[in-house]
Amino acid sequence: MRGRLGRECVYVPSCRFGLYAALRHWCPPGGRVLMSPVNDDVIFFVVLAAGLRPVQAPLKPSDASIDIDAVPEDVWGSLSAVLTTNLYGNPDPAPGLRARCDALGIPLFEDAAHAIGSEVGGRPVGSWGDASVFSLSKHVGAKAGGILALADPGLREALEKACDDLLLPRRTTAELAYAVRPYAEAAVRGLRLRRAAWATMRMLGLMEREEIRMPLRPEELGRAVASAPDLDAHDSWVRVDMHDYRLRAGRLRLGRVGRRFDRLDDVLADCRAGTELLLSTRWGQLAVGRERPPAQPLFRVPLLVADRDAAVRALARRGIVVGYLYDPPLDDYAGAAFTDPSPSPEGARWFARHALPVDPLRAASVVAALEESGVRPAEAPEGLVPTGD
């Protein structure tokens, strides 16, 4: 990662853990962080755990990137930091956000969990912020691990120590569960035991949500927020779908991470090819406009469909599971008690309702299933300017 980014990097057990460490290092408790409302709720709870107030940004409906010009000036002036999402690998406008943060004297953080191979402004995503965090569970496919990358190499030792102080001791049972997980998943897939697969994932703490968003539990959350910054108080929200997010890594885990990382460039090439195919379809045209830029190696390609739930069912009939849905947006999900709502929420709501994030590695099967089922593309909302124009 140091070679890819030209930055000092610290290995962390998860992207969410690295983000918490970065927020705690740079932001004073009570600070306000501009972020995307179309994002994993875990990241929202990480911001709260760091003792910070999430401020939801207006988004462009075509790709859910932050709409810099739609953020009011008084909001800019109130911020302590900005956090990008780079949703599904589509870059946020990092050069413009970097310029804004420099003018305000505040840090820029890049959440690059979905964007390990994406570029913006001629540079890799993750090379614009004061700190950036990557997941090794996504493109790398290691099901564990993350990277915290730093613009200032002089901070590496301090951040390493801060992370070390937050880590929990490695557990033999957790290492063994991690070791056998790929074989168990392969077995249930080979036997087409979908219910058994979901039950196994839930038993291991790897899949806990019954709905798209986890239960907010506002009374409990209010008590946790009152004690922030405090990762322990927020643990029941932050750990969802990844109970070992702050465990020290053992040799089995690190060995698999290394082997998977060795194949990353091949995976990125395949993702780029699948993204090209999906964006060339009628469901991908709205997102890119008439003049398509070169495809990024997206982690998921957000096709824009008229009826997302019907499209999800159509894919399920072909054995294709759709995940990484973020609906409703975080301000509608959490309410004003826990976040400042977006001043222009329509773009985020439209995208969250119509985005169908599909795996580019299954592009041909996805296209066949959607064509067979007659899934219609979404109609552009009034005033939408395609990103390619």
Coordinates of C-alpha atoms in Angstrom, one line a residue:
M1 CA 0.0 0.0 0.0
R2 CA 2.9 2.3 0.6
G3 CA 4.0 1.7 -2.9
R4 CA 0.6 2.3 -4.4
L5 CA -0.1 5.5 -2.5
G6 CA 3.3 7.0 -1.9
R7 CA 2.4 7.3 1.8
E8 CA 3.3 5.8 5.1
C9 CA 0.7 3.1 6.0
V10 CA -0.3 1.3 9.2
Y11 CA -1.9 -2.1 9.2
V12 CA -5.2 -2.1 11.2
P13 CA -7.7 -4.9 11.9
S14 CA -10.5 -3.1 10.0
C15 CA -11.3 0.0 8.1
R16 CA -13.7 1.2 10.8
F17 CA -11.1 0.8 13.5
G18 CA -8.6 2.8 11.4
L19 CA -11.1 5.6 10.9
Y20 CA -11.8 5.8 14.6
A21 CA -8.1 6.2 15.4
A22 CA -7.8 8.9 12.7
L23 CA -10.8 10.9 14.0
R24 CA -9.6 10.7 17.5
H25 CA -6.1 11.9 16.6
W26 CA -7.2 15.0 14.5
C27 CA -10.6 16.1 15.8
P28 CA -11.5 17.5 19.2
P29 CA -14.5 16.1 20.9
G30 CA -17.7 18.0 19.9
G31 CA -16.3 18.7 16.5
R32 CA -18.6 18.6 13.4
V33 CA -17.8 16.2 10.5
L34 CA -19.3 16.6 7.0
M35 CA -20.1 13.2 5.6
S36 CA -22.3 11.4 3.1
P37 CA -25.8 10.3 4.2
V38 CA -25.6 7.4 1.7
N39 CA -23.1 5.4 3.7
D40 CA -22.9 2.3 6.0
D41 CA -24.4 3.0 9.3
V42 CA -21.4 1.5 11.0
I43 CA -19.3 4.5 9.8
F44 CA -22.0 6.9 11.3
F45 CA -21.6 5.2 14.7
V46 CA -17.8 5.4 14.4
V47 CA -18.1 9.2 14.0
L48 CA -20.4 9.3 17.1
A49 CA -18.1 7.0 19.1
A50 CA -15.2 9.5 18.4
G51 CA -17.3 12.2 20.2
L52 CA -18.1 14.0 16.9
R53 CA -21.3 15.4 15.4
P54 CA -22.1 14.0 11.9
V55 CA -23.2 16.6 9.4
Q56 CA -24.9 15.2 6.4
A57 CA -23.9 16.5 3.0
P58 CA -26.0 17.2 -0.1
L59 CA -25.2 14.6 -2.8
K60 CA -25.4 14.4 -6.6
P61 CA -28.2 12.0 -7.4
S62 CA -26.3 10.4 -10.3
D63 CA -23.5 8.9 -8.2
A64 CA -24.0 9.9 -4.6
S65 CA -20.8 12.0 -4.5
I66 CA -20.6 15.1 -2.3
D67 CA -22.0 18.1 -4.0
I68 CA -19.5 20.8 -2.9
D69 CA -21.4 23.7 -4.3
A70 CA -24.6 22.8 -2.5
V71 CA -23.0 22.9 1.0
P72 CA -24.0 26.3 2.6
E73 CA -21.2 28.6 3.5
D74 CA -22.3 28.7 7.2
V75 CA -22.0 24.9 7.3
W76 CA -18.5 25.0 5.8
G77 CA -17.5 27.5 8.5
S78 CA -18.8 25.2 11.3
L79 CA -16.8 22.1 10.4
S80 CA -13.9 20.4 12.1
A81 CA -13.3 17.9 9.3
V82 CA -14.7 16.4 6.1
L83 CA -15.0 12.6 5.5
T84 CA -15.4 11.2 2.0
T85 CA -17.2 7.9 1.2
N86 CA -16.2 7.1 -2.4
L87 CA -19.3 5.0 -2.6
Y88 CA -18.8 1.7 -4.4
G89 CA -15.5 3.0 -5.7
N90 CA -16.9 6.1 -7.4
P91 CA -14.6 8.9 -6.2
D92 CA -15.8 11.9 -4.3
P93 CA -14.5 15.2 -5.6
A94 CA -11.3 15.0 -3.5
P95 CA -9.4 17.8 -5.2
G96 CA -12.2 20.3 -4.5
L97 CA -12.7 19.0 -1.0
R98 CA -8.9 19.2 -0.4
A99 CA -8.9 22.9 -1.5
R100 CA -11.9 23.7 0.8
C101 CA -10.3 22.0 3.8
D102 CA -7.0 23.7 3.2
A103 CA -8.8 27.1 3.1
L104 CA -10.6 26.3 6.3
G105 CA -7.6 24.7 8.1
I106 CA -9.4 21.5 8.8
P107 CA -8.4 17.8 8.0
L108 CA -9.8 15.8 5.1
F109 CA -10.4 12.1 5.7
E110 CA -10.9 9.6 2.9
D111 CA -12.9 6.4 3.5
A112 CA -11.5 4.3 0.6
A113 CA -13.0 1.0 1.7
H114 CA -14.7 0.6 -1.7
A115 CA -12.0 2.4 -3.7
I116 CA -8.7 0.7 -3.4
G117 CA -8.1 0.9 -7.2
S118 CA -10.0 4.1 -8.0
E119 CA -8.4 7.4 -9.1
V120 CA -9.5 11.1 -9.0
G121 CA -7.6 14.1 -10.3
G122 CA -4.8 11.9 -11.7
R123 CA -4.0 10.4 -8.2
P124 CA -5.2 7.3 -6.3
V125 CA -8.2 7.7 -4.0
G126 CA -6.6 7.8 -0.6
S127 CA -3.7 10.1 -1.6
W128 CA -5.6 13.4 -1.0
G129 CA -6.6 13.3 2.7
D130 CA -4.6 14.0 5.8
A131 CA -5.5 10.3 6.5
S132 CA -7.3 7.6 4.5
V133 CA -8.6 4.2 5.4
F134 CA -8.9 1.1 3.3
S135 CA -10.6 -2.2 3.8
L136 CA -8.9 -5.5 2.9
S137 CA -12.2 -7.3 3.0
K138 CA -13.6 -5.8 -0.2
H139 CA -11.5 -6.0 -3.4
V140 CA -8.7 -7.9 -1.7
G141 CA -11.2 -10.4 -0.4
A142 CA -9.3 -11.2 2.8
K143 CA -12.4 -10.9 5.0
A144 CA -10.1 -9.1 7.5
G145 CA -7.7 -6.2 7.9
G146 CA -7.4 -2.6 6.8
I147 CA -4.9 0.1 6.1
L148 CA -4.6 3.6 7.7
A149 CA -2.5 5.8 5.3
L150 CA -1.0 9.1 6.4
A151 CA 0.0 12.2 4.5
D152 CA 2.6 13.1 7.1
P153 CA 5.1 10.3 7.6
G154 CA 6.1 11.8 10.9
L155 CA 2.8 10.8 12.4
R156 CA 3.2 7.1 11.7
E157 CA 4.7 6.2 15.1
A158 CA 2.0 8.2 17.0
L159 CA -0.8 6.6 15.1
E160 CA 0.6 3.1 15.5
K161 CA 0.8 3.6 19.2
A162 CA -2.8 5.0 19.3
C163 CA -4.0 2.0 17.4
D164 CA -2.0 -0.4 19.6
D165 CA -3.6 1.1 22.8
L166 CA -7.1 0.5 21.3
L167 CA -6.5 -3.1 20.1
L168 CA -7.9 -6.1 22.0
P169 CA -5.9 -9.3 22.5
R170 CA -6.1 -11.8 19.8
R171 CA -8.3 -14.8 20.5
T172 CA -7.6 -18.3 19.5
T173 CA -11.3 -19.0 18.8
A174 CA -11.5 -16.0 16.6
E175 CA -8.4 -17.1 14.6
L176 CA -9.8 -20.6 14.1
A177 CA -13.2 -19.2 13.0
Y178 CA -11.4 -17.0 10.5
A179 CA -9.4 -19.9 9.3
V180 CA -12.4 -22.2 8.6
R181 CA -14.8 -19.5 7.3
P182 CA -13.9 -19.8 3.6
Y183 CA -14.3 -23.6 3.6
A184 CA -17.6 -23.4 5.4
E185 CA -18.9 -20.8 3.0
A186 CA -17.7 -22.8 0.0
A187 CA -19.4 -25.9 1.3
V188 CA -22.8 -24.3 1.8
R189 CA -22.6 -22.6 -1.6
G190 CA -21.7 -25.8 -3.3
L191 CA -24.6 -27.6 -1.7
R192 CA -26.9 -24.5 -2.4
L193 CA -27.8 -24.3 1.3
R194 CA -28.6 -20.6 1.3
R195 CA -30.5 -20.7 4.6
A196 CA -27.6 -22.6 6.2
A197 CA -25.2 -20.1 4.9
W198 CA -27.1 -17.2 6.4
A199 CA -27.5 -19.0 9.7
T200 CA -23.7 -19.7 9.8
M201 CA -22.9 -16.1 9.0
R202 CA -25.2 -14.9 11.8
M203 CA -23.7 -17.4 14.3
L204 CA -20.2 -16.1 13.6
G205 CA -21.3 -12.5 14.0
L206 CA -20.6 -11.8 10.3
M207 CA -24.2 -10.9 9.3
E208 CA -26.6 -9.5 11.8
R209 CA -29.0 -7.2 10.0
E210 CA -32.6 -8.2 9.4
E211 CA -33.1 -5.0 7.5
I212 CA -30.9 -2.7 5.4
R213 CA -30.2 -0.5 8.5
M214 CA -29.4 -1.9 11.9
P215 CA -31.8 -0.9 14.7
L216 CA -30.9 2.5 16.0
R217 CA -32.0 1.9 19.6
P218 CA -32.1 5.7 20.3
E219 CA -32.4 5.6 24.1
E220 CA -29.3 3.4 24.4
L221 CA -27.5 5.4 21.7
G222 CA -28.2 8.6 23.6
R223 CA -26.5 7.3 26.7
A224 CA -23.5 6.1 24.6
V225 CA -23.2 9.5 22.9
A226 CA -23.2 11.3 26.3
S227 CA -20.1 9.3 27.3
A228 CA -18.2 9.8 24.0
P229 CA -15.5 9.7 22.9
D230 CA -15.8 6.1 24.0
L231 CA -15.4 3.1 21.6
D232 CA -16.5 0.6 24.2
A233 CA -19.8 2.4 24.8
H234 CA -20.6 2.2 21.1
D235 CA -19.2 -1.3 20.5
S236 CA -22.6 -3.0 20.0
W237 CA -23.2 -0.7 16.9
V238 CA -19.6 -0.5 15.6
R239 CA -19.1 -4.2 15.7
V240 CA -22.1 -5.2 13.6
D241 CA -21.2 -7.8 10.9
M242 CA -17.6 -7.8 12.1
H243 CA -17.1 -8.7 15.8
D244 CA -13.3 -8.9 15.4
Y245 CA -12.9 -5.3 14.1
R246 CA -10.5 -4.4 16.8
L247 CA -8.7 -7.7 17.5
R248 CA -4.9 -8.1 17.1
A249 CA -4.2 -10.1 14.0
G250 CA -2.7 -13.6 14.2
R251 CA -0.4 -15.4 11.7
L252 CA -3.3 -17.1 10.0
R253 CA -5.1 -13.8 9.3
L254 CA -2.0 -12.0 8.2
G255 CA -0.9 -14.8 5.9
R256 CA -4.3 -14.9 4.1
V257 CA -4.2 -11.1 3.8
G258 CA -0.8 -11.3 2.1
R259 CA -1.8 -14.0 -0.3
R260 CA -5.0 -12.2 -1.3
F261 CA -3.2 -8.9 -1.7
D262 CA -0.8 -10.6 -4.2
R263 CA -3.8 -11.1 -6.5
L264 CA -5.2 -7.6 -6.2
D265 CA -4.1 -6.3 -9.6
D266 CA -5.8 -9.2 -11.4
V267 CA -9.0 -8.6 -9.4
L268 CA -9.0 -4.9 -10.2
A269 CA -8.6 -5.6 -13.9
D270 CA -11.6 -7.9 -13.8
C271 CA -13.6 -5.4 -11.8
R272 CA -12.8 -2.7 -14.4
A273 CA -13.9 -4.9 -17.3
G274 CA -17.2 -5.8 -15.5
T275 CA -17.8 -2.1 -14.7
E276 CA -17.3 -1.2 -18.4
L277 CA -20.0 -3.7 -19.3
L278 CA -22.5 -2.7 -16.7
L279 CA -22.1 1.0 -17.3
S280 CA -22.7 0.4 -21.0
T281 CA -26.2 -0.9 -20.3
R282 CA -29.4 1.2 -20.1
W283 CA -29.3 1.0 -16.3
G284 CA -25.8 2.4 -16.2
Q285 CA -26.2 5.2 -18.7
L286 CA -27.8 7.7 -16.3
A287 CA -24.8 7.5 -13.9
V288 CA -22.2 8.3 -16.5
G289 CA -23.9 10.5 -19.1
R290 CA -23.3 10.5 -22.8
E291 CA -19.5 10.9 -22.6
R292 CA -18.3 8.0 -20.5
P293 CA -15.0 8.5 -18.7
P294 CA -12.7 5.6 -18.3
A295 CA -14.2 3.0 -16.0
Q296 CA -13.0 2.7 -12.4
P297 CA -12.5 -0.8 -11.0
L298 CA -15.6 -0.4 -8.9
F299 CA -16.3 -2.7 -5.9
R300 CA -20.0 -2.5 -6.8
V301 CA -21.6 -0.9 -9.8
P302 CA -24.7 1.2 -8.8
L303 CA -27.1 0.6 -11.6
L304 CA -30.1 3.0 -11.4
V305 CA -33.4 1.1 -11.7
A306 CA -37.0 2.2 -11.5
D307 CA -38.0 -0.5 -8.9
R308 CA -35.0 -1.5 -6.9
D309 CA -36.9 -4.2 -4.8
A310 CA -38.2 -5.9 -8.0
A311 CA -34.7 -5.9 -9.4
V312 CA -33.3 -7.4 -6.2
R313 CA -35.9 -10.2 -6.5
A314 CA -35.0 -10.8 -10.2
L315 CA -31.3 -11.2 -9.3
A316 CA -32.2 -13.5 -6.4
R317 CA -33.9 -15.9 -8.7
R318 CA -30.6 -16.3 -10.5
G319 CA -28.8 -16.8 -7.1
I320 CA -27.2 -13.3 -7.2
V321 CA -27.4 -11.6 -3.8
V322 CA -27.5 -7.8 -3.7
G323 CA -25.8 -6.2 -0.7
Y324 CA -24.3 -2.8 0.4
L325 CA -27.6 -1.0 0.2
Y326 CA -27.8 2.2 2.2
D327 CA -31.4 3.2 2.3
P328 CA -32.8 5.3 3.9
P329 CA -30.1 8.0 4.0
L330 CA -28.5 8.5 7.4
D331 CA -30.3 11.7 8.3
D332 CA -33.7 10.1 7.7
Y333 CA -32.5 7.0 9.6
A334 CA -31.0 8.7 12.7
G335 CA -32.9 12.0 12.9
A336 CA -31.9 15.4 14.2
A337 CA -31.2 14.0 17.6
F338 CA -28.0 12.4 16.4
T339 CA -27.0 14.3 13.2
D340 CA -27.4 17.5 11.3
P341 CA -29.7 16.7 8.3
S342 CA -28.6 17.6 4.8
P343 CA -29.7 21.0 3.6
S344 CA -30.8 19.4 0.3
P345 CA -31.7 15.8 1.0
E346 CA -33.5 15.0 -2.3
G347 CA -30.4 13.8 -4.2
A348 CA -29.5 11.3 -1.5
R349 CA -33.0 10.0 -1.2
W350 CA -33.4 9.5 -4.9
F351 CA -30.1 7.6 -5.2
A352 CA -30.7 5.5 -2.2
R353 CA -34.1 4.5 -3.5
H354 CA -32.9 3.6 -7.1
A355 CA -29.3 2.4 -6.8
L356 CA -28.9 -1.3 -7.4
P357 CA -25.2 -2.1 -6.4
V358 CA -24.1 -5.2 -8.3
D359 CA -20.8 -7.1 -8.3
P360 CA -18.9 -6.3 -11.5
L361 CA -17.3 -9.8 -11.3
R362 CA -20.8 -11.1 -12.2
A363 CA -21.6 -8.5 -14.8
A364 CA -22.7 -10.9 -17.6
S365 CA -25.1 -12.8 -15.3
V366 CA -26.5 -9.6 -13.9
V367 CA -27.3 -8.2 -17.3
A368 CA -28.9 -11.4 -18.4
A369 CA -31.1 -11.5 -15.3
L370 CA -32.2 -7.9 -15.6
E371 CA -33.0 -8.2 -19.3
E372 CA -35.0 -11.4 -18.8
S373 CA -37.0 -9.8 -16.0
G374 CA -37.7 -6.6 -17.9
V375 CA -36.3 -4.3 -15.2
R376 CA -36.7 -0.7 -16.3
P377 CA -34.0 2.0 -15.7
A378 CA -34.8 4.9 -13.4
E379 CA -36.1 8.1 -14.9
A380 CA -33.8 11.0 -14.2
P381 CA -35.0 13.4 -11.5
E382 CA -35.6 16.9 -12.6
G383 CA -32.4 18.9 -12.8
L384 CA -30.1 15.9 -12.9
V385 CA -26.9 16.6 -14.8
P386 CA -25.2 13.3 -15.7
T387 CA -21.7 13.1 -14.4
G388 CA -20.2 12.6 -17.8
D389 CA -21.4 15.9 -19.2

